[in-house]
Amino acid sequence: MTTHVQPDERNWLGELRDTLTHDFEVQTARLTQLTADTGDPGEAHTQSALIATTRQSLDQISGALRRMAEGRYGTCERCSGSIPRERLEILPHARFCVPCQEKQGR
């Protein structure tokens, strides 16, 4: 099934893909720095939390990029409905529309 994408939508998706790719590179560099930094043993808990948060961010970004590549970006994973562009502008890694996200309880 081929989906016709309007030129404005294609430009927006291209810009978003570029932004997400840049964010992925920044987070990857951050993770490399965090895991290489032995730092103060008293800060180990904080560093561990930062590493976990950075890994979660990388997972979310890579998931969004994968959905773009597969042509599934902007489609709710639960109901297959469209995720509004406004939501994706605020939360580019969104996998669910608002009603389905509320059902997920997150």
Short mmCIF file of C-alpha atoms in Angstrom, two decimals:
data_model
loop_
_atom_site.label_atom_id
_atom_site.label_comp_id
_atom_site.label_asym_id
_atom_site.label_seq_id
_atom_site.Cartn_x
_atom_site.Cartn_y
_atom_site.Cartn_z
CA MET A 1 0.00 0.00 0.00
CA THR A 2 1.48 3.33 -1.07
CA THR A 3 0.62 6.37 1.00
CA HIS A 4 0.64 9.75 -0.73
CA VAL A 5 2.56 12.22 1.40
CA GLN A 6 2.03 15.93 0.80
CA PRO A 7 5.20 17.97 0.04
CA ASP A 8 4.81 19.97 3.29
CA GLU A 9 4.51 16.72 5.25
CA ARG A 10 7.56 15.27 3.48
CA ASN A 11 9.61 18.38 4.34
CA TRP A 12 8.45 18.26 7.95
CA LEU A 13 9.32 14.56 8.23
CA GLY A 14 12.73 15.17 6.65
CA GLU A 15 13.50 17.94 9.10
CA LEU A 16 12.28 15.84 12.00
CA ARG A 17 14.40 12.88 10.83
CA ASP A 18 17.45 15.17 10.71
CA THR A 19 16.71 16.48 14.20
CA LEU A 20 16.21 12.97 15.60
CA THR A 21 19.41 11.77 13.93
CA HIS A 22 21.32 14.67 15.49
CA ASP A 23 19.73 13.97 18.90
CA PHE A 24 20.71 10.30 18.56
CA GLU A 25 24.33 11.28 17.89
CA VAL A 26 24.36 13.67 20.86
CA GLN A 27 22.85 11.06 23.20
CA THR A 28 25.28 8.39 21.94
CA ALA A 29 28.22 10.69 22.70
CA ARG A 30 26.73 11.44 26.12
CA LEU A 31 26.34 7.74 26.87
CA THR A 32 29.94 7.09 25.81
CA GLN A 33 31.11 9.86 28.12
CA LEU A 34 28.98 8.65 31.03
CA THR A 35 30.12 5.05 30.77
CA ALA A 36 33.80 6.05 30.42
CA ASP A 37 33.75 8.49 33.33
CA THR A 38 34.72 6.69 36.52
CA GLY A 39 33.98 9.86 38.51
CA ASP A 40 33.34 10.07 42.22
CA PRO A 41 32.15 6.77 43.76
CA GLY A 42 29.69 8.80 45.83
CA GLU A 43 28.01 9.88 42.60
CA ALA A 44 27.65 6.34 41.23
CA HIS A 45 23.89 6.26 41.83
CA THR A 46 23.38 9.55 40.02
CA GLN A 47 25.61 8.44 37.15
CA SER A 48 23.72 5.15 36.91
CA ALA A 49 20.43 7.06 36.68
CA LEU A 50 21.86 9.33 33.96
CA ILE A 51 23.03 6.29 31.99
CA ALA A 52 19.59 4.66 32.26
CA THR A 53 17.84 7.87 31.16
CA THR A 54 20.23 8.32 28.23
CA ARG A 55 19.70 4.70 27.12
CA GLN A 56 15.92 5.18 27.29
CA SER A 57 16.22 8.33 25.19
CA LEU A 58 18.33 6.46 22.62
CA ASP A 59 15.73 3.66 22.47
CA GLN A 60 12.92 6.17 21.92
CA ILE A 61 14.82 8.06 19.21
CA SER A 62 15.91 4.90 17.39
CA GLY A 63 12.33 3.60 17.55
CA ALA A 64 11.03 6.80 15.96
CA LEU A 65 13.70 6.66 13.24
CA ARG A 66 12.89 2.99 12.56
CA ARG A 67 9.16 3.76 12.25
CA MET A 68 10.02 6.56 9.80
CA ALA A 69 12.15 4.21 7.70
CA GLU A 70 9.38 1.59 7.71
CA GLY A 71 6.68 4.13 6.81
CA ARG A 72 4.83 3.61 10.09
CA TYR A 73 5.73 6.93 11.75
CA GLY A 74 2.70 8.80 13.03
CA THR A 75 0.51 5.70 13.21
CA CYS A 76 -0.68 4.55 16.65
CA GLU A 77 0.71 1.13 17.52
CA ARG A 78 -2.46 0.21 19.38
CA CYS A 79 -5.42 1.36 17.25
CA SER A 80 -3.58 2.05 13.95
CA GLY A 81 -5.11 5.53 13.91
CA SER A 82 -3.18 8.62 13.01
CA ILE A 83 -1.17 10.40 15.70
CA PRO A 84 -1.76 14.16 15.28
CA ARG A 85 1.19 16.16 13.99
CA GLU A 86 0.88 18.50 16.98
CA ARG A 87 1.51 15.56 19.33
CA LEU A 88 4.50 14.42 17.27
CA GLU A 89 5.96 17.93 17.32
CA ILE A 90 5.87 17.88 21.11
CA LEU A 91 6.76 14.21 21.56
CA PRO A 92 8.52 13.01 18.37
CA HIS A 93 8.96 9.47 19.69
CA ALA A 94 5.22 9.03 20.45
CA ARG A 95 4.03 5.52 19.63
CA PHE A 96 0.40 5.98 20.62
CA CYS A 97 -2.36 8.53 20.05
CA VAL A 98 -3.52 10.33 23.22
CA PRO A 99 -6.56 8.08 23.93
CA CYS A 100 -4.47 4.91 23.56
CA GLN A 101 -1.63 6.41 25.62
CA GLU A 102 -4.13 7.13 28.40
CA LYS A 103 -5.30 3.50 28.23
CA GLN A 104 -1.65 2.43 28.62
CA GLY A 105 -1.61 4.41 31.88
CA ARG A 106 1.59 6.29 31.05
#
